[in-house]
mmCIF file of C-alpha atoms in Angstrom:
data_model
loop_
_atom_site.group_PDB
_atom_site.id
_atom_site.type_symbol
_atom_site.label_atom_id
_atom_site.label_comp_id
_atom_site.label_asym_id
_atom_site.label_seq_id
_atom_site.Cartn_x
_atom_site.Cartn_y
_atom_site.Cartn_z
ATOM 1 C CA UNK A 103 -28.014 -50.746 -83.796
ATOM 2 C CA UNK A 104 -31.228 -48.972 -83.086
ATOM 3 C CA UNK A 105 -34.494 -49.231 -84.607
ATOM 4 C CA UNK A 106 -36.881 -46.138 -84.884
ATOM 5 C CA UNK A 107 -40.477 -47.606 -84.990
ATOM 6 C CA UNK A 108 -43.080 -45.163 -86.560
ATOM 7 C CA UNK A 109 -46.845 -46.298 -85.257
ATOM 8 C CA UNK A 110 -49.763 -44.694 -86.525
ATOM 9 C CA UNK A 111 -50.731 -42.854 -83.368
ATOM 10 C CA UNK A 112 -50.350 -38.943 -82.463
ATOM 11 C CA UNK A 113 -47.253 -38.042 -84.521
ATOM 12 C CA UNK A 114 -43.925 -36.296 -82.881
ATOM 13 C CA UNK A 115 -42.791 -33.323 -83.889
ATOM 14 C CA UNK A 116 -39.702 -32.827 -86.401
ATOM 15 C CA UNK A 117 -37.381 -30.653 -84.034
ATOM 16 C CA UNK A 118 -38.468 -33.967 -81.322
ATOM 17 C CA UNK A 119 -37.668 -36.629 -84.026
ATOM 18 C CA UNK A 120 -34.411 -35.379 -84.801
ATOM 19 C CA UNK A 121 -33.746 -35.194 -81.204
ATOM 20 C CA UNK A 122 -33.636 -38.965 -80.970
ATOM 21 C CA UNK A 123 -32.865 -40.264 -84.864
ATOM 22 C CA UNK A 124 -29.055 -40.700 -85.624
ATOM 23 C CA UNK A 125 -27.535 -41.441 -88.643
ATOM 24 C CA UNK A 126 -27.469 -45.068 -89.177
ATOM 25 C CA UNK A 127 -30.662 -45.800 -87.019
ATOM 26 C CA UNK A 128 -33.024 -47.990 -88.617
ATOM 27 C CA UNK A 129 -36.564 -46.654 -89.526
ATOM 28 C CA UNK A 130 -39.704 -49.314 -89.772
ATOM 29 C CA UNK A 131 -43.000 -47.561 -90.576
ATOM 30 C CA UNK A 132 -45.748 -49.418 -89.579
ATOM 31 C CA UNK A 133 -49.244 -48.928 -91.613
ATOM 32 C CA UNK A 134 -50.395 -45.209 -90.769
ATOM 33 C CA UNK A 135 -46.993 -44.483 -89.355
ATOM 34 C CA UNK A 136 -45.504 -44.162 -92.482
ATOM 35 C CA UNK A 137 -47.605 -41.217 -92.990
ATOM 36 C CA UNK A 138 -45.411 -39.295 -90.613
ATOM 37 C CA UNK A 139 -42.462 -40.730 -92.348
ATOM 38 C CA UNK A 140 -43.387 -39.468 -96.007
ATOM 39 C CA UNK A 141 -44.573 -35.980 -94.179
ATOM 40 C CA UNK A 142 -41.354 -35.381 -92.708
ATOM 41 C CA UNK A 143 -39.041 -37.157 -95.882
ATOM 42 C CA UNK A 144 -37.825 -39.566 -93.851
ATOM 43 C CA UNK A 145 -37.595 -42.840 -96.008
ATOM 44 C CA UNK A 146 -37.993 -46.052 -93.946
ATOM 45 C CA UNK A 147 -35.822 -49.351 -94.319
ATOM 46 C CA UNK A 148 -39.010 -51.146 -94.113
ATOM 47 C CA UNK A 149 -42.540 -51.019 -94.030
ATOM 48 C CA UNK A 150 -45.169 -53.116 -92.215
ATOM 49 C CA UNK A 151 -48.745 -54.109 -91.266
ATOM 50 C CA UNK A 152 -51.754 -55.124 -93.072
ATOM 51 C CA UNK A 153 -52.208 -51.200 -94.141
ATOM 52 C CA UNK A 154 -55.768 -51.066 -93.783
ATOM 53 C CA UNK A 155 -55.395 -47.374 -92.850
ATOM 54 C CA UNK A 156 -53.117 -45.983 -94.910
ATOM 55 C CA UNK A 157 -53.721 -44.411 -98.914
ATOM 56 C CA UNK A 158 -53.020 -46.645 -101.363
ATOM 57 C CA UNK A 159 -50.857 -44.072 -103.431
ATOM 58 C CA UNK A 160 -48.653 -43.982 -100.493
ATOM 59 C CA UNK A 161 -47.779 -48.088 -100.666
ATOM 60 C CA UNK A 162 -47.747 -47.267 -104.341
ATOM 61 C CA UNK A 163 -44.730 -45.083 -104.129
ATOM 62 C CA UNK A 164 -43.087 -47.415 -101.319
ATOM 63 C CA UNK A 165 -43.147 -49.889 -103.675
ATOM 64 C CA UNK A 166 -41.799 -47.755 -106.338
ATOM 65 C CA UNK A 167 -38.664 -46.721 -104.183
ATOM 66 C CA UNK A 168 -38.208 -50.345 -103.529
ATOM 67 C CA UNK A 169 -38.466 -50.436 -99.843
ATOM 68 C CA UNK A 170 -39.036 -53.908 -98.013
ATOM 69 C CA UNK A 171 -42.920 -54.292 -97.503
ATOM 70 C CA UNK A 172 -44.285 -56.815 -95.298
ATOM 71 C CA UNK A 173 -47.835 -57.008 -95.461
ATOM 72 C CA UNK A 174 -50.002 -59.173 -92.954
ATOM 73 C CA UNK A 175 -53.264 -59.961 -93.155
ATOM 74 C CA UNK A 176 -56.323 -57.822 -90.776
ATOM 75 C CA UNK A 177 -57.561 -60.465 -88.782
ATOM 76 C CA UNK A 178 -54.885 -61.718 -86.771
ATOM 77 C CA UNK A 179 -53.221 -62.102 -82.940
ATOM 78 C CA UNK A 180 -50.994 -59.145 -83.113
ATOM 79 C CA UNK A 181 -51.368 -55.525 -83.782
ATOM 80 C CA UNK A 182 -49.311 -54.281 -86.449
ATOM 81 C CA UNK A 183 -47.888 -51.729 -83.669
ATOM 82 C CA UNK A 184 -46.790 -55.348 -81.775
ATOM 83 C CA UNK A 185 -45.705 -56.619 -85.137
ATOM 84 C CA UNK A 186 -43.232 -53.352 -85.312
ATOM 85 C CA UNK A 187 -41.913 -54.436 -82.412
ATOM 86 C CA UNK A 188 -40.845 -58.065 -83.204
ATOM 87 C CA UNK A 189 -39.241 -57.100 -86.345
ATOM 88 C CA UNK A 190 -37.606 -54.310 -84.702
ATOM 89 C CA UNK A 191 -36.267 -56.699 -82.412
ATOM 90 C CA UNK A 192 -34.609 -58.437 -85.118
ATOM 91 C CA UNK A 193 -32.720 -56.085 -86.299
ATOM 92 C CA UNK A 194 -31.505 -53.733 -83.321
ATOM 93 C CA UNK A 195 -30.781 -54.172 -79.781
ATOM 94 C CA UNK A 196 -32.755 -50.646 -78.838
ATOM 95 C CA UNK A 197 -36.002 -49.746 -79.993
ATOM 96 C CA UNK A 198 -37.572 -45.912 -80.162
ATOM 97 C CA UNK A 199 -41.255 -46.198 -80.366
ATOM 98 C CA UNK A 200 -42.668 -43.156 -81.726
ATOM 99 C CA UNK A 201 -46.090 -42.357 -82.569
ATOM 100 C CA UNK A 202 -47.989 -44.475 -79.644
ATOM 101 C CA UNK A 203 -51.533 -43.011 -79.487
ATOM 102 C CA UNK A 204 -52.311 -40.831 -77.449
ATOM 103 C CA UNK A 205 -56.098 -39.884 -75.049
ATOM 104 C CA UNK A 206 -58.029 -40.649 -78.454
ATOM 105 C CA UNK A 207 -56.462 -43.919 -78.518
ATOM 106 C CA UNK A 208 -55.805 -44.532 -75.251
ATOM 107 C CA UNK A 209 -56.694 -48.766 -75.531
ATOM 108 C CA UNK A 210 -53.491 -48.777 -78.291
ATOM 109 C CA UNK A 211 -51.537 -46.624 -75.955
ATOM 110 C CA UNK A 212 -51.565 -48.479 -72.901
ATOM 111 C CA UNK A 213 -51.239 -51.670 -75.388
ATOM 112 C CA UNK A 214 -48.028 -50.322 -76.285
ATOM 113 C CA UNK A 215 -46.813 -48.762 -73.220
ATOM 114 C CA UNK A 216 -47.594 -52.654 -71.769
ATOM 115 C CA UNK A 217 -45.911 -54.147 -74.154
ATOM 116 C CA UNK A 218 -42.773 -52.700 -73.328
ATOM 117 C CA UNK A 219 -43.038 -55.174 -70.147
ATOM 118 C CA UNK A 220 -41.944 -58.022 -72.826
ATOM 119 C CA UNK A 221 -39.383 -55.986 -74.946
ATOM 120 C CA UNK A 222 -37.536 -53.969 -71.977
ATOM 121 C CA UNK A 223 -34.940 -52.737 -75.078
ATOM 122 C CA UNK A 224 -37.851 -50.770 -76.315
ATOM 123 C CA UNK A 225 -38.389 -46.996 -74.750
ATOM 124 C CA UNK A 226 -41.420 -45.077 -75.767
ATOM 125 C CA UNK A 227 -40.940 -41.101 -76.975
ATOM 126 C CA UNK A 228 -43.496 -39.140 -76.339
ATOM 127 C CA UNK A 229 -42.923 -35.738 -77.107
ATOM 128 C CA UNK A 230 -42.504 -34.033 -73.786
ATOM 129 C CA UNK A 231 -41.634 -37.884 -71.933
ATOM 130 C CA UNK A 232 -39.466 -41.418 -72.036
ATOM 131 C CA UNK A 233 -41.434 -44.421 -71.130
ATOM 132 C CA UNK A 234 -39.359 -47.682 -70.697
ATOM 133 C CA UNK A 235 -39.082 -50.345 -68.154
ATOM 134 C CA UNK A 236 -36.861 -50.923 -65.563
ATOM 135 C CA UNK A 237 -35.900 -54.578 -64.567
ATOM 136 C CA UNK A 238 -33.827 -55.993 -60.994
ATOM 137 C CA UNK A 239 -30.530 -54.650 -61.117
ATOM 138 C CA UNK A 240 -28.731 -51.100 -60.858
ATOM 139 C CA UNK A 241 -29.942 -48.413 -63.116
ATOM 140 C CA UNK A 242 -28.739 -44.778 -63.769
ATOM 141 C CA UNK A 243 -30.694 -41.536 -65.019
ATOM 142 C CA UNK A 244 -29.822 -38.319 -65.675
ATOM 143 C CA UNK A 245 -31.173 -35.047 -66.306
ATOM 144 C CA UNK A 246 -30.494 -35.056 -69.884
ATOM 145 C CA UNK A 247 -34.034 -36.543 -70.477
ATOM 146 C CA UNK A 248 -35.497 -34.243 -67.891
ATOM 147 C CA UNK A 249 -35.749 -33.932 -64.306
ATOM 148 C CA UNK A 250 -39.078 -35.171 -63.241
ATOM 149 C CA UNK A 251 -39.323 -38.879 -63.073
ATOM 150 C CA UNK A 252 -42.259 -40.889 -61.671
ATOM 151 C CA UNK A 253 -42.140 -44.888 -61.213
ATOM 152 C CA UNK A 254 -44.770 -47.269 -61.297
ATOM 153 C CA UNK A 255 -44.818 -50.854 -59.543
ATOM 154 C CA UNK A 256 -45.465 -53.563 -62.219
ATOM 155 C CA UNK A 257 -45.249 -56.167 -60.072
ATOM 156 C CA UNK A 258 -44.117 -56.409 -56.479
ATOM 157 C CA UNK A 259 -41.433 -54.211 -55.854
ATOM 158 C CA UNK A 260 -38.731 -53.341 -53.567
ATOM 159 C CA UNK A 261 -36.426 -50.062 -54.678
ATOM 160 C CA UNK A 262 -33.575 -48.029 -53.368
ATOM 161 C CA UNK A 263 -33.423 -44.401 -54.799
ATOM 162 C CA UNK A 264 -30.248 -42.072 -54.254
ATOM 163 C CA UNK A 265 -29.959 -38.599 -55.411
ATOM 164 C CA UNK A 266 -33.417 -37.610 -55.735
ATOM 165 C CA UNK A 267 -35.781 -35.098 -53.934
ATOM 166 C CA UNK A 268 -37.353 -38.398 -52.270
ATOM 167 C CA UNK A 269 -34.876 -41.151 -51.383
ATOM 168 C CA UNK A 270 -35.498 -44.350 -50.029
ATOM 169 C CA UNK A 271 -35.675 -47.654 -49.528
ATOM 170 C CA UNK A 272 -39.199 -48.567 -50.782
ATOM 171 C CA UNK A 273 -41.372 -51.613 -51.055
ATOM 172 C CA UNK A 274 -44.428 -50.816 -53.336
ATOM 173 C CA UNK A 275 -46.906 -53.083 -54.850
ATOM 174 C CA UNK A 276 -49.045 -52.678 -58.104
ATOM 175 C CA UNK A 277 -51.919 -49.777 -57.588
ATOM 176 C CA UNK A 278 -49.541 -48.392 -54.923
ATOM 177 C CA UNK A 279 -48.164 -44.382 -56.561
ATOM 178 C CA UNK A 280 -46.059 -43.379 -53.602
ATOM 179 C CA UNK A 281 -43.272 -43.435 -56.491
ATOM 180 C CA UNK A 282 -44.983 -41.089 -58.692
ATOM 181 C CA UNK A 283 -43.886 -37.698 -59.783
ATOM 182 C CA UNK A 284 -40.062 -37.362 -57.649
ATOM 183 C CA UNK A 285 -37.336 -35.199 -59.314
ATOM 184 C CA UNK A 286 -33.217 -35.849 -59.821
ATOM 185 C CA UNK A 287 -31.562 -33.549 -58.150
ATOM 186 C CA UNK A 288 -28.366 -32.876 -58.779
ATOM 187 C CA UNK A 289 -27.057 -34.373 -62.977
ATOM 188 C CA UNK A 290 -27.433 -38.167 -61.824
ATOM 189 C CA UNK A 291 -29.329 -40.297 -59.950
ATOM 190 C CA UNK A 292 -29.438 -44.079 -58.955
ATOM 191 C CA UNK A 293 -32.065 -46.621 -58.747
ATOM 192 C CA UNK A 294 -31.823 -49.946 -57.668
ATOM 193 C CA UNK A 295 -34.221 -53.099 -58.060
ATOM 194 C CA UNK A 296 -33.665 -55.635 -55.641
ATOM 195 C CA UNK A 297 -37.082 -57.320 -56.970
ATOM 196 C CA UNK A 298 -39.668 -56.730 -59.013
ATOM 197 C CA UNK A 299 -40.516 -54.421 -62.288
ATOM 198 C CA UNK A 300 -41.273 -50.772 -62.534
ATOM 199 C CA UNK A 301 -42.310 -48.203 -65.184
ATOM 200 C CA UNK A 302 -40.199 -45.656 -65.798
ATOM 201 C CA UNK A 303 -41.751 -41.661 -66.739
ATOM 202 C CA UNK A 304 -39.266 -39.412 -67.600
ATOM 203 C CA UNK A 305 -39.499 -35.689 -68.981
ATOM 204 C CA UNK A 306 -39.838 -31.672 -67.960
ATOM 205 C CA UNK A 307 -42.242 -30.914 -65.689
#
């Protein structure tokens, strides 16, 4: 199954949303997130956080449609953006973060796009991009998320890449970019991690 996580941050667009929700996906709304949600119609499966920044009239009618609320208090160790992702987690085996943040909240974006480091099911949508992580092992991508692709070193990192502008066998270390912005050329293209972590950036460029 796959969970659709809606965070309060700068909201996709509709034509982007349906791009990536399926019928059957799971939808969590966490506190302003579900703003987007009740914009667009979308009803969640459940709601979350300790919704200090959402309208009162809009829990109000959550609770009237009787969708699952978990409420948490303000002071405590984990955003509710983190908290969307361990419940998401409990339920699906892929997570779609949507609604990150974005340069006006850049300390919640990078908070999220880090946290992905612990949940590598999760994949960020942005709408122009793909964020996820890539652990050791073989990994395929394809042009069907777009063609420019850019990795960055999360750790110590040695890589192999095959069918792209710039192939190679690469060791890179963290504040090292000589991975950033490379292309796919032909449909497919191969990456594999004999050690280490990298970000993954994916989209049209």
């Amino acid at each position: 199954m796959k969970a659709i996580i809606s965070l309060g941050g700068q909201p996709l667009s509709i034509e982007r949303f349906n791009s990536v929700y399926e019928n059957g996906d799971y939808i969590i709304g966490v506190d302003s997130g579900c703003q987007f949600l009740y914009n667009q119609n979308i009803m969640p499966d459940l709601i979350l956080g300790d919704f200090d920044s959402i309208e009162k009239s809009l829990l109000s009618y959550y609770k009237s449609q009787n969708i699952p609320i978990k409420i948490f208090p303000v002071i405590k160790n984990e955003t509710d953006g983190e908290l969307g992702f361990i419940e998401g987690s409990k339920i699906a085996n892929e997570l779609l973060i949507i609604g990150t943040g974005g340069l006006s909240e850049i300390d919640h974006f990078l908070g999220n796009v880090f946290l992905l480091t612990r949940y590598p099911n999760a994949t960020i949508v942005l709408e122009e991009e793909w964020i996820n992580v890539l652990e050791k092992g073989k990994h395929m991508v394809n042009k069907e998320k777009g063609d420019s692709i850019s990795f960055l070193p999360l750790e110590s990192t040695h890589l192999i890449l095959i069918g792209f502008d710039y192939d190679g066998n690469i060791k890179t270390e963290v504040g090292h970019i000589i991975t950033l912005r490379n292309r796919i050329k032909e449909f497919e293209a191969k990456i594999e991690i004999l050690e280490g972590k990298m970000l993954l950036i994916q989209g049209k460029k």
